[in-house]
Each structure stands twice: as structure tokens, then as C-alpha cells.
mmCIF file with all atom_site columns, C-alpha atoms in Angstrom:
data_model
loop_
_atom_site.group_PDB
_atom_site.id
_atom_site.type_symbol
_atom_site.label_atom_id
_atom_site.label_alt_id
_atom_site.label_comp_id
_atom_site.label_asym_id
_atom_site.label_entity_id
_atom_site.label_seq_id
_atom_site.pdbx_PDB_ins_code
_atom_site.Cartn_x
_atom_site.Cartn_y
_atom_site.Cartn_z
_atom_site.occupancy
_atom_site.B_iso_or_equiv
_atom_site.pdbx_formal_charge
_atom_site.auth_seq_id
_atom_site.auth_comp_id
_atom_site.auth_asym_id
_atom_site.auth_atom_id
_atom_site.pdbx_PDB_model_num
ATOM 1   C CA . UNK A 1 1   ? 116.943 299.869 -15.779 1.00 34.00 ? 22  UNK A CA 1
ATOM 2   C CA . UNK A 1 2   ? 119.752 301.601 -14.303 1.00 34.00 ? 23  UNK A CA 1
ATOM 3   C CA . UNK A 1 3   ? 122.892 299.770 -13.879 1.00 33.00 ? 24  UNK A CA 1
ATOM 4   C CA . UNK A 1 4   ? 122.987 300.076 -10.191 1.00 37.00 ? 25  UNK A CA 1
ATOM 5   C CA . UNK A 1 5   ? 119.846 298.661 -9.303  1.00 38.00 ? 26  UNK A CA 1
ATOM 6   C CA . UNK A 1 6   ? 119.404 295.729 -9.278  1.00 39.00 ? 27  UNK A CA 1
ATOM 7   C CA . UNK A 1 7   ? 122.123 295.522 -6.689  1.00 43.00 ? 28  UNK A CA 1
ATOM 8   C CA . UNK A 1 8   ? 119.958 298.281 -5.165  1.00 44.00 ? 29  UNK A CA 1
ATOM 9   C CA . UNK A 1 9   ? 116.449 296.171 -5.055  1.00 42.00 ? 30  UNK A CA 1
ATOM 10  C CA . UNK A 1 10  ? 119.109 293.021 -3.957  1.00 44.00 ? 31  UNK A CA 1
ATOM 11  C CA . UNK A 1 11  ? 119.461 295.284 -0.773  1.00 44.00 ? 32  UNK A CA 1
ATOM 12  C CA . UNK A 1 12  ? 116.192 295.889 -0.662  1.00 41.00 ? 33  UNK A CA 1
ATOM 13  C CA . UNK A 1 13  ? 114.870 291.814 -0.370  1.00 41.00 ? 34  UNK A CA 1
ATOM 14  C CA . UNK A 1 14  ? 118.056 291.133 2.325   1.00 41.00 ? 35  UNK A CA 1
ATOM 15  C CA . UNK A 1 15  ? 117.082 293.211 4.418   1.00 40.00 ? 36  UNK A CA 1
ATOM 16  C CA . UNK A 1 16  ? 113.475 293.047 4.246   1.00 41.00 ? 37  UNK A CA 1
ATOM 17  C CA . UNK A 1 17  ? 113.095 288.419 4.029   1.00 39.00 ? 38  UNK A CA 1
ATOM 18  C CA . UNK A 1 18  ? 116.168 288.540 6.457   1.00 44.00 ? 39  UNK A CA 1
ATOM 19  C CA . UNK A 1 19  ? 115.614 288.687 10.184  1.00 48.00 ? 40  UNK A CA 1
ATOM 20  C CA . UNK A 1 20  ? 118.993 288.097 10.879  1.00 51.00 ? 41  UNK A CA 1
ATOM 21  C CA . UNK A 1 21  ? 120.675 291.650 8.286   1.00 53.00 ? 42  UNK A CA 1
ATOM 22  C CA . UNK A 1 22  ? 118.457 293.754 10.327  1.00 64.00 ? 43  UNK A CA 1
ATOM 23  C CA . UNK A 1 23  ? 119.861 292.029 13.804  1.00 77.00 ? 44  UNK A CA 1
ATOM 24  C CA . UNK A 1 24  ? 123.732 292.571 12.816  1.00 85.00 ? 45  UNK A CA 1
ATOM 25  C CA . UNK A 1 25  ? 126.178 295.332 12.866  1.00 92.00 ? 46  UNK A CA 1
ATOM 26  C CA . UNK A 1 26  ? 127.151 295.686 9.799   1.00 87.00 ? 47  UNK A CA 1
ATOM 27  C CA . UNK A 1 27  ? 126.458 296.202 6.400   1.00 81.00 ? 48  UNK A CA 1
ATOM 28  C CA . UNK A 1 28  ? 125.378 294.597 4.217   1.00 67.00 ? 49  UNK A CA 1
ATOM 29  C CA . UNK A 1 29  ? 127.526 292.813 1.147   1.00 64.00 ? 50  UNK A CA 1
ATOM 30  C CA . UNK A 1 30  ? 123.445 293.584 -0.860  1.00 62.00 ? 51  UNK A CA 1
ATOM 31  C CA . UNK A 1 31  ? 124.360 297.708 -0.373  1.00 74.00 ? 52  UNK A CA 1
ATOM 32  C CA . UNK A 1 32  ? 126.169 298.524 -3.258  1.00 85.00 ? 53  UNK A CA 1
ATOM 33  C CA . UNK A 1 33  ? 127.962 302.143 -2.541  1.00 96.00 ? 54  UNK A CA 1
ATOM 34  C CA . UNK A 1 34  ? 128.386 303.909 -5.661  1.00 96.00 ? 55  UNK A CA 1
ATOM 35  C CA . UNK A 1 35  ? 124.456 303.541 -6.135  1.00 96.00 ? 56  UNK A CA 1
ATOM 36  C CA . UNK A 1 36  ? 123.560 306.250 -8.168  1.00 96.00 ? 57  UNK A CA 1
ATOM 37  C CA . UNK A 1 37  ? 120.004 308.550 -6.095  1.00 96.00 ? 58  UNK A CA 1
ATOM 38  C CA . UNK A 1 38  ? 117.151 306.870 -8.659  1.00 95.00 ? 59  UNK A CA 1
ATOM 39  C CA . UNK A 1 39  ? 118.513 303.453 -7.581  1.00 94.00 ? 60  UNK A CA 1
ATOM 40  C CA . UNK A 1 40  ? 118.846 304.026 -4.055  1.00 93.00 ? 61  UNK A CA 1
ATOM 41  C CA . UNK A 1 41  ? 115.469 305.628 -3.729  1.00 93.00 ? 62  UNK A CA 1
ATOM 42  C CA . UNK A 1 42  ? 113.532 303.104 -5.220  1.00 92.00 ? 63  UNK A CA 1
ATOM 43  C CA . UNK A 1 43  ? 115.140 300.308 -3.576  1.00 89.00 ? 64  UNK A CA 1
ATOM 44  C CA . UNK A 1 44  ? 114.712 301.455 -0.292  1.00 89.00 ? 65  UNK A CA 1
ATOM 45  C CA . UNK A 1 45  ? 111.450 302.096 0.009   1.00 87.00 ? 66  UNK A CA 1
ATOM 46  C CA . UNK A 1 46  ? 110.813 298.939 1.389   1.00 84.00 ? 67  UNK A CA 1
ATOM 47  C CA . UNK A 1 47  ? 113.218 299.273 4.082   1.00 86.00 ? 68  UNK A CA 1
ATOM 48  C CA . UNK A 1 48  ? 111.818 303.369 4.861   1.00 91.00 ? 69  UNK A CA 1
ATOM 49  C CA . UNK A 1 49  ? 107.915 304.379 6.971   1.00 93.00 ? 70  UNK A CA 1
ATOM 50  C CA . UNK A 1 50  ? 108.766 307.597 4.676   1.00 95.00 ? 71  UNK A CA 1
ATOM 51  C CA . UNK A 1 51  ? 111.753 308.571 3.238   1.00 94.00 ? 72  UNK A CA 1
ATOM 52  C CA . UNK A 1 52  ? 112.593 311.833 1.772   1.00 96.00 ? 73  UNK A CA 1
ATOM 53  C CA . UNK A 1 53  ? 115.819 312.762 -0.659  1.00 97.00 ? 74  UNK A CA 1
ATOM 54  C CA . UNK A 1 54  ? 117.327 316.775 -0.159  1.00 97.00 ? 75  UNK A CA 1
ATOM 55  C CA . UNK A 1 55  ? 120.000 318.793 -2.431  1.00 98.00 ? 76  UNK A CA 1
ATOM 56  C CA . UNK A 1 56  ? 122.901 319.445 0.663   1.00 97.00 ? 77  UNK A CA 1
ATOM 57  C CA . UNK A 1 57  ? 124.432 322.893 -0.133  1.00 96.00 ? 78  UNK A CA 1
ATOM 58  C CA . UNK A 1 58  ? 126.303 323.462 0.426   1.00 96.00 ? 79  UNK A CA 1
ATOM 59  C CA . UNK A 1 59  ? 127.794 320.090 -0.210  1.00 96.00 ? 80  UNK A CA 1
ATOM 60  C CA . UNK A 1 60  ? 129.810 319.240 3.384   1.00 94.00 ? 81  UNK A CA 1
ATOM 61  C CA . UNK A 1 61  ? 131.801 315.997 0.841   1.00 94.00 ? 82  UNK A CA 1
ATOM 62  C CA . UNK A 1 62  ? 134.933 317.314 -0.926  1.00 92.00 ? 83  UNK A CA 1
ATOM 63  C CA . UNK A 1 63  ? 134.676 316.617 -4.533  1.00 93.00 ? 84  UNK A CA 1
ATOM 64  C CA . UNK A 1 64  ? 131.442 316.726 -5.142  1.00 96.00 ? 85  UNK A CA 1
ATOM 65  C CA . UNK A 1 65  ? 130.972 318.741 -9.098  1.00 97.00 ? 86  UNK A CA 1
ATOM 66  C CA . UNK A 1 66  ? 127.605 318.136 -9.606  1.00 97.00 ? 87  UNK A CA 1
ATOM 67  C CA . UNK A 1 67  ? 124.971 318.411 -6.182  1.00 97.00 ? 88  UNK A CA 1
ATOM 68  C CA . UNK A 1 68  ? 125.737 316.291 -3.261  1.00 98.00 ? 89  UNK A CA 1
ATOM 69  C CA . UNK A 1 69  ? 122.262 314.715 -1.766  1.00 98.00 ? 90  UNK A CA 1
ATOM 70  C CA . UNK A 1 70  ? 120.349 312.624 0.361   1.00 98.00 ? 91  UNK A CA 1
ATOM 71  C CA . UNK A 1 71  ? 117.703 310.528 1.226   1.00 97.00 ? 92  UNK A CA 1
ATOM 72  C CA . UNK A 1 72  ? 116.441 310.918 5.122   1.00 97.00 ? 93  UNK A CA 1
ATOM 73  C CA . UNK A 1 73  ? 115.226 306.748 5.558   1.00 95.00 ? 94  UNK A CA 1
ATOM 74  C CA . UNK A 1 74  ? 112.673 306.552 8.694   1.00 96.00 ? 95  UNK A CA 1
ATOM 75  C CA . UNK A 1 75  ? 111.789 302.987 9.276   1.00 93.00 ? 96  UNK A CA 1
ATOM 76  C CA . UNK A 1 76  ? 115.395 301.051 8.782   1.00 90.00 ? 97  UNK A CA 1
ATOM 77  C CA . UNK A 1 77  ? 115.936 298.001 9.999   1.00 88.00 ? 98  UNK A CA 1
ATOM 78  C CA . UNK A 1 78  ? 119.492 297.989 12.278  1.00 89.00 ? 99  UNK A CA 1
ATOM 79  C CA . UNK A 1 79  ? 120.419 296.221 14.926  1.00 90.00 ? 100 UNK A CA 1
ATOM 80  C CA . UNK A 1 80  ? 116.240 294.774 16.200  1.00 88.00 ? 101 UNK A CA 1
ATOM 81  C CA . UNK A 1 81  ? 114.914 298.446 16.492  1.00 91.00 ? 102 UNK A CA 1
ATOM 82  C CA . UNK A 1 82  ? 113.637 300.488 13.569  1.00 93.00 ? 103 UNK A CA 1
ATOM 83  C CA . UNK A 1 83  ? 116.311 303.221 12.732  1.00 94.00 ? 104 UNK A CA 1
ATOM 84  C CA . UNK A 1 84  ? 116.640 307.159 11.132  1.00 96.00 ? 105 UNK A CA 1
ATOM 85  C CA . UNK A 1 85  ? 119.042 306.648 8.518   1.00 95.00 ? 106 UNK A CA 1
ATOM 86  C CA . UNK A 1 86  ? 120.832 309.376 5.793   1.00 96.00 ? 107 UNK A CA 1
ATOM 87  C CA . UNK A 1 87  ? 122.173 307.697 3.050   1.00 97.00 ? 108 UNK A CA 1
ATOM 88  C CA . UNK A 1 88  ? 124.328 309.919 1.071   1.00 98.00 ? 109 UNK A CA 1
ATOM 89  C CA . UNK A 1 89  ? 124.949 310.669 -2.180  1.00 98.00 ? 110 UNK A CA 1
ATOM 90  C CA . UNK A 1 90  ? 127.783 312.563 -4.120  1.00 98.00 ? 111 UNK A CA 1
ATOM 91  C CA . UNK A 1 91  ? 127.281 313.034 -8.160  1.00 98.00 ? 112 UNK A CA 1
ATOM 92  C CA . UNK A 1 92  ? 124.757 309.729 -8.253  1.00 97.00 ? 113 UNK A CA 1
ATOM 93  C CA . UNK A 1 93  ? 127.543 307.998 -6.128  1.00 98.00 ? 114 UNK A CA 1
ATOM 94  C CA . UNK A 1 94  ? 126.222 306.702 -2.970  1.00 98.00 ? 115 UNK A CA 1
ATOM 95  C CA . UNK A 1 95  ? 129.088 307.488 -0.432  1.00 97.00 ? 116 UNK A CA 1
ATOM 96  C CA . UNK A 1 96  ? 128.188 307.278 3.386   1.00 96.00 ? 117 UNK A CA 1
ATOM 97  C CA . UNK A 1 97  ? 124.788 306.305 5.531   1.00 96.00 ? 118 UNK A CA 1
ATOM 98  C CA . UNK A 1 98  ? 123.912 307.554 9.033   1.00 96.00 ? 119 UNK A CA 1
ATOM 99  C CA . UNK A 1 99  ? 122.329 305.374 11.513  1.00 95.00 ? 120 UNK A CA 1
ATOM 100 C CA . UNK A 1 100 ? 121.243 307.504 14.068  1.00 96.00 ? 121 UNK A CA 1
ATOM 101 C CA . UNK A 1 101 ? 120.903 305.167 17.329  1.00 95.00 ? 122 UNK A CA 1
ATOM 102 C CA . UNK A 1 102 ? 120.013 305.910 21.021  1.00 94.00 ? 123 UNK A CA 1
ATOM 103 C CA . UNK A 1 103 ? 121.985 306.723 23.219  1.00 92.00 ? 124 UNK A CA 1
ATOM 104 C CA . UNK A 1 104 ? 121.413 303.086 25.564  1.00 94.00 ? 125 UNK A CA 1
ATOM 105 C CA . UNK A 1 105 ? 122.449 301.386 22.347  1.00 94.00 ? 126 UNK A CA 1
ATOM 106 C CA . UNK A 1 106 ? 126.153 302.396 23.001  1.00 95.00 ? 127 UNK A CA 1
ATOM 107 C CA . UNK A 1 107 ? 127.194 298.985 24.585  1.00 95.00 ? 128 UNK A CA 1
ATOM 108 C CA . UNK A 1 108 ? 125.549 296.819 22.817  1.00 94.00 ? 129 UNK A CA 1
ATOM 109 C CA . UNK A 1 109 ? 125.956 298.201 19.221  1.00 96.00 ? 130 UNK A CA 1
ATOM 110 C CA . UNK A 1 110 ? 130.299 299.086 20.687  1.00 96.00 ? 131 UNK A CA 1
ATOM 111 C CA . UNK A 1 111 ? 130.754 295.240 21.602  1.00 96.00 ? 132 UNK A CA 1
ATOM 112 C CA . UNK A 1 112 ? 128.640 293.702 18.732  1.00 95.00 ? 133 UNK A CA 1
ATOM 113 C CA . UNK A 1 113 ? 130.960 295.911 16.895  1.00 96.00 ? 134 UNK A CA 1
ATOM 114 C CA . UNK A 1 114 ? 133.954 295.312 17.877  1.00 97.00 ? 135 UNK A CA 1
ATOM 115 C CA . UNK A 1 115 ? 132.972 291.572 17.491  1.00 96.00 ? 136 UNK A CA 1
ATOM 116 C CA . UNK A 1 116 ? 132.021 291.694 14.005  1.00 94.00 ? 137 UNK A CA 1
ATOM 117 C CA . UNK A 1 117 ? 135.427 293.584 12.924  1.00 95.00 ? 138 UNK A CA 1
ATOM 118 C CA . UNK A 1 118 ? 137.482 291.219 15.466  1.00 95.00 ? 139 UNK A CA 1
ATOM 119 C CA . UNK A 1 119 ? 139.122 294.674 16.847  1.00 95.00 ? 140 UNK A CA 1
ATOM 120 C CA . UNK A 1 120 ? 139.070 296.911 19.611  1.00 96.00 ? 141 UNK A CA 1
ATOM 121 C CA . UNK A 1 121 ? 139.250 299.892 16.909  1.00 95.00 ? 142 UNK A CA 1
ATOM 122 C CA . UNK A 1 122 ? 140.928 303.474 17.137  1.00 94.00 ? 143 UNK A CA 1
ATOM 123 C CA . UNK A 1 123 ? 139.496 306.147 19.148  1.00 92.00 ? 144 UNK A CA 1
ATOM 124 C CA . UNK A 1 124 ? 139.017 309.421 17.384  1.00 87.00 ? 145 UNK A CA 1
ATOM 125 C CA . UNK A 1 125 ? 137.665 312.763 17.680  1.00 83.00 ? 146 UNK A CA 1
ATOM 126 C CA . UNK A 1 126 ? 134.552 311.659 19.124  1.00 90.00 ? 147 UNK A CA 1
ATOM 127 C CA . UNK A 1 127 ? 133.971 307.658 17.779  1.00 93.00 ? 148 UNK A CA 1
ATOM 128 C CA . UNK A 1 128 ? 135.831 304.093 18.010  1.00 96.00 ? 149 UNK A CA 1
ATOM 129 C CA . UNK A 1 129 ? 136.257 304.218 14.098  1.00 95.00 ? 150 UNK A CA 1
ATOM 130 C CA . UNK A 1 130 ? 137.370 300.365 12.045  1.00 96.00 ? 151 UNK A CA 1
ATOM 131 C CA . UNK A 1 131 ? 139.119 301.867 9.236   1.00 94.00 ? 152 UNK A CA 1
ATOM 132 C CA . UNK A 1 132 ? 139.600 298.118 7.773   1.00 94.00 ? 153 UNK A CA 1
ATOM 133 C CA . UNK A 1 133 ? 135.757 298.022 7.816   1.00 94.00 ? 154 UNK A CA 1
ATOM 134 C CA . UNK A 1 134 ? 135.148 301.353 6.553   1.00 95.00 ? 155 UNK A CA 1
ATOM 135 C CA . UNK A 1 135 ? 133.014 302.198 9.574   1.00 95.00 ? 156 UNK A CA 1
ATOM 136 C CA . UNK A 1 136 ? 132.124 303.704 13.053  1.00 95.00 ? 157 UNK A CA 1
ATOM 137 C CA . UNK A 1 137 ? 130.159 304.514 16.093  1.00 96.00 ? 158 UNK A CA 1
ATOM 138 C CA . UNK A 1 138 ? 130.382 308.259 16.785  1.00 94.00 ? 159 UNK A CA 1
ATOM 139 C CA . UNK A 1 139 ? 129.196 308.644 20.682  1.00 95.00 ? 160 UNK A CA 1
ATOM 140 C CA . UNK A 1 140 ? 127.357 312.379 19.684  1.00 94.00 ? 161 UNK A CA 1
ATOM 141 C CA . UNK A 1 141 ? 125.349 312.397 18.917  1.00 95.00 ? 162 UNK A CA 1
ATOM 142 C CA . UNK A 1 142 ? 125.338 308.551 18.817  1.00 97.00 ? 163 UNK A CA 1
ATOM 143 C CA . UNK A 1 143 ? 125.066 306.847 15.295  1.00 96.00 ? 164 UNK A CA 1
ATOM 144 C CA . UNK A 1 144 ? 126.670 304.415 12.205  1.00 96.00 ? 165 UNK A CA 1
ATOM 145 C CA . UNK A 1 145 ? 128.617 305.282 9.653   1.00 96.00 ? 166 UNK A CA 1
ATOM 146 C CA . UNK A 1 146 ? 129.907 303.475 6.846   1.00 97.00 ? 167 UNK A CA 1
ATOM 147 C CA . UNK A 1 147 ? 131.978 305.204 4.003   1.00 96.00 ? 168 UNK A CA 1
ATOM 148 C CA . UNK A 1 148 ? 132.570 304.210 0.598   1.00 97.00 ? 169 UNK A CA 1
ATOM 149 C CA . UNK A 1 149 ? 135.899 303.085 -0.942  1.00 96.00 ? 170 UNK A CA 1
ATOM 150 C CA . UNK A 1 150 ? 136.763 306.358 -2.673  1.00 96.00 ? 171 UNK A CA 1
ATOM 151 C CA . UNK A 1 151 ? 135.947 308.258 0.849   1.00 95.00 ? 172 UNK A CA 1
ATOM 152 C CA . UNK A 1 152 ? 138.665 306.288 2.379   1.00 95.00 ? 173 UNK A CA 1
ATOM 153 C CA . UNK A 1 153 ? 141.731 307.202 1.969   1.00 94.00 ? 174 UNK A CA 1
ATOM 154 C CA . UNK A 1 154 ? 139.846 311.127 2.905   1.00 91.00 ? 175 UNK A CA 1
ATOM 155 C CA . UNK A 1 155 ? 138.142 309.302 6.463   1.00 89.00 ? 176 UNK A CA 1
ATOM 156 C CA . UNK A 1 156 ? 141.466 307.479 7.679   1.00 89.00 ? 177 UNK A CA 1
ATOM 157 C CA . UNK A 1 157 ? 143.086 310.454 7.699   1.00 88.00 ? 178 UNK A CA 1
ATOM 158 C CA . UNK A 1 158 ? 140.661 312.672 10.171  1.00 84.00 ? 179 UNK A CA 1
ATOM 159 C CA . UNK A 1 159 ? 140.972 309.820 12.004  1.00 83.00 ? 180 UNK A CA 1
ATOM 160 C CA . UNK A 1 160 ? 144.022 309.141 11.982  1.00 81.00 ? 181 UNK A CA 1
ATOM 161 C CA . UNK A 1 161 ? 144.560 313.616 12.770  1.00 82.00 ? 182 UNK A CA 1
ATOM 162 C CA . UNK A 1 162 ? 142.227 312.918 15.454  1.00 76.00 ? 183 UNK A CA 1
ATOM 163 C CA . UNK A 1 163 ? 143.884 309.525 17.025  1.00 70.00 ? 184 UNK A CA 1
ATOM 164 C CA . UNK A 1 164 ? 147.351 311.181 17.590  1.00 64.00 ? 185 UNK A CA 1
ATOM 165 C CA . UNK A 1 165 ? 145.657 314.249 19.387  1.00 60.00 ? 186 UNK A CA 1
#
């Protein structure tokens, strides 16, 4: 079994068995950035009504040495509703998650993020970012971003540049 398989399987159990996790705006601790594509795909089987893996070419993440993959997941439980989620994998390591939401979720989700993270966030380039928590709300299209510690320097530089404009 791959060394990341157990944490990813724990993700599946936590998201399916815990209604609170599906209601929370925070990323469950059981989702582990760095998880391999295969382990992630296996762990997501219980959370997606349909899941598809695809190669992203050209890659949009920096530093891709081999390939960038993405698992598109329909039916991912987030903030009380099934959502479309994109799990972005760079060189066999989960680095970014986008969860698409509805426009009418904006006020509720931003309020939940501010409450969960204890801050207003930084408005930058069409988003409200919470860099300390490696997450953001994006206005267009409406979605939530979670990103890995490995991407944090790049994301924080972009947030800082966009917030100073």
C-alpha cells in the first residue's frame, strides 16, 4: 500500500461518516496535501458520484517536472451540498483543491470562513484570501481554494501583489 493511502482512506471515512465535516467551511484535517494520485483517487471513490482523472497539459502549476493531473469529482459534500471539486496533483502530489459553489452561497460561505478563521481575510485580485490557513474565496467563478504548504510562498506573493494594487 502506498504510504499516503491510509491518510487518504481516512479522508473518505471522515467525509462520509461525519455530517459536521460536510457542513464545515474548513478543509478536514484528514485531507493530506502530498497524497499521491492513486491513493487520492481511491479515497475519493466514496465521495464522488462520478470522478475522472485527466492530464493538464500545459500545466498551470509552477515547477511541474513530470506531469500535472487533476481529479474532477462530482458530488463532493461541502457546506451542506454536493459540489464539483477539482483536486490538482503536481508530480504525484496533491497540491491544490478547488470546490465550486453557487453565487447565492457567497455571503454564507464568506461569513463562515471569517468565523472559522477569526479574521476578515485579505481582499486581493477577485478573492478574499486567508493565507495563514492556505485558503481563499474566489468571486468569479464562485469557488473555494485550498492549497498546500509547498504552494504557499507562490500564493502569498500573488495575494500580496494583488492586494497592493
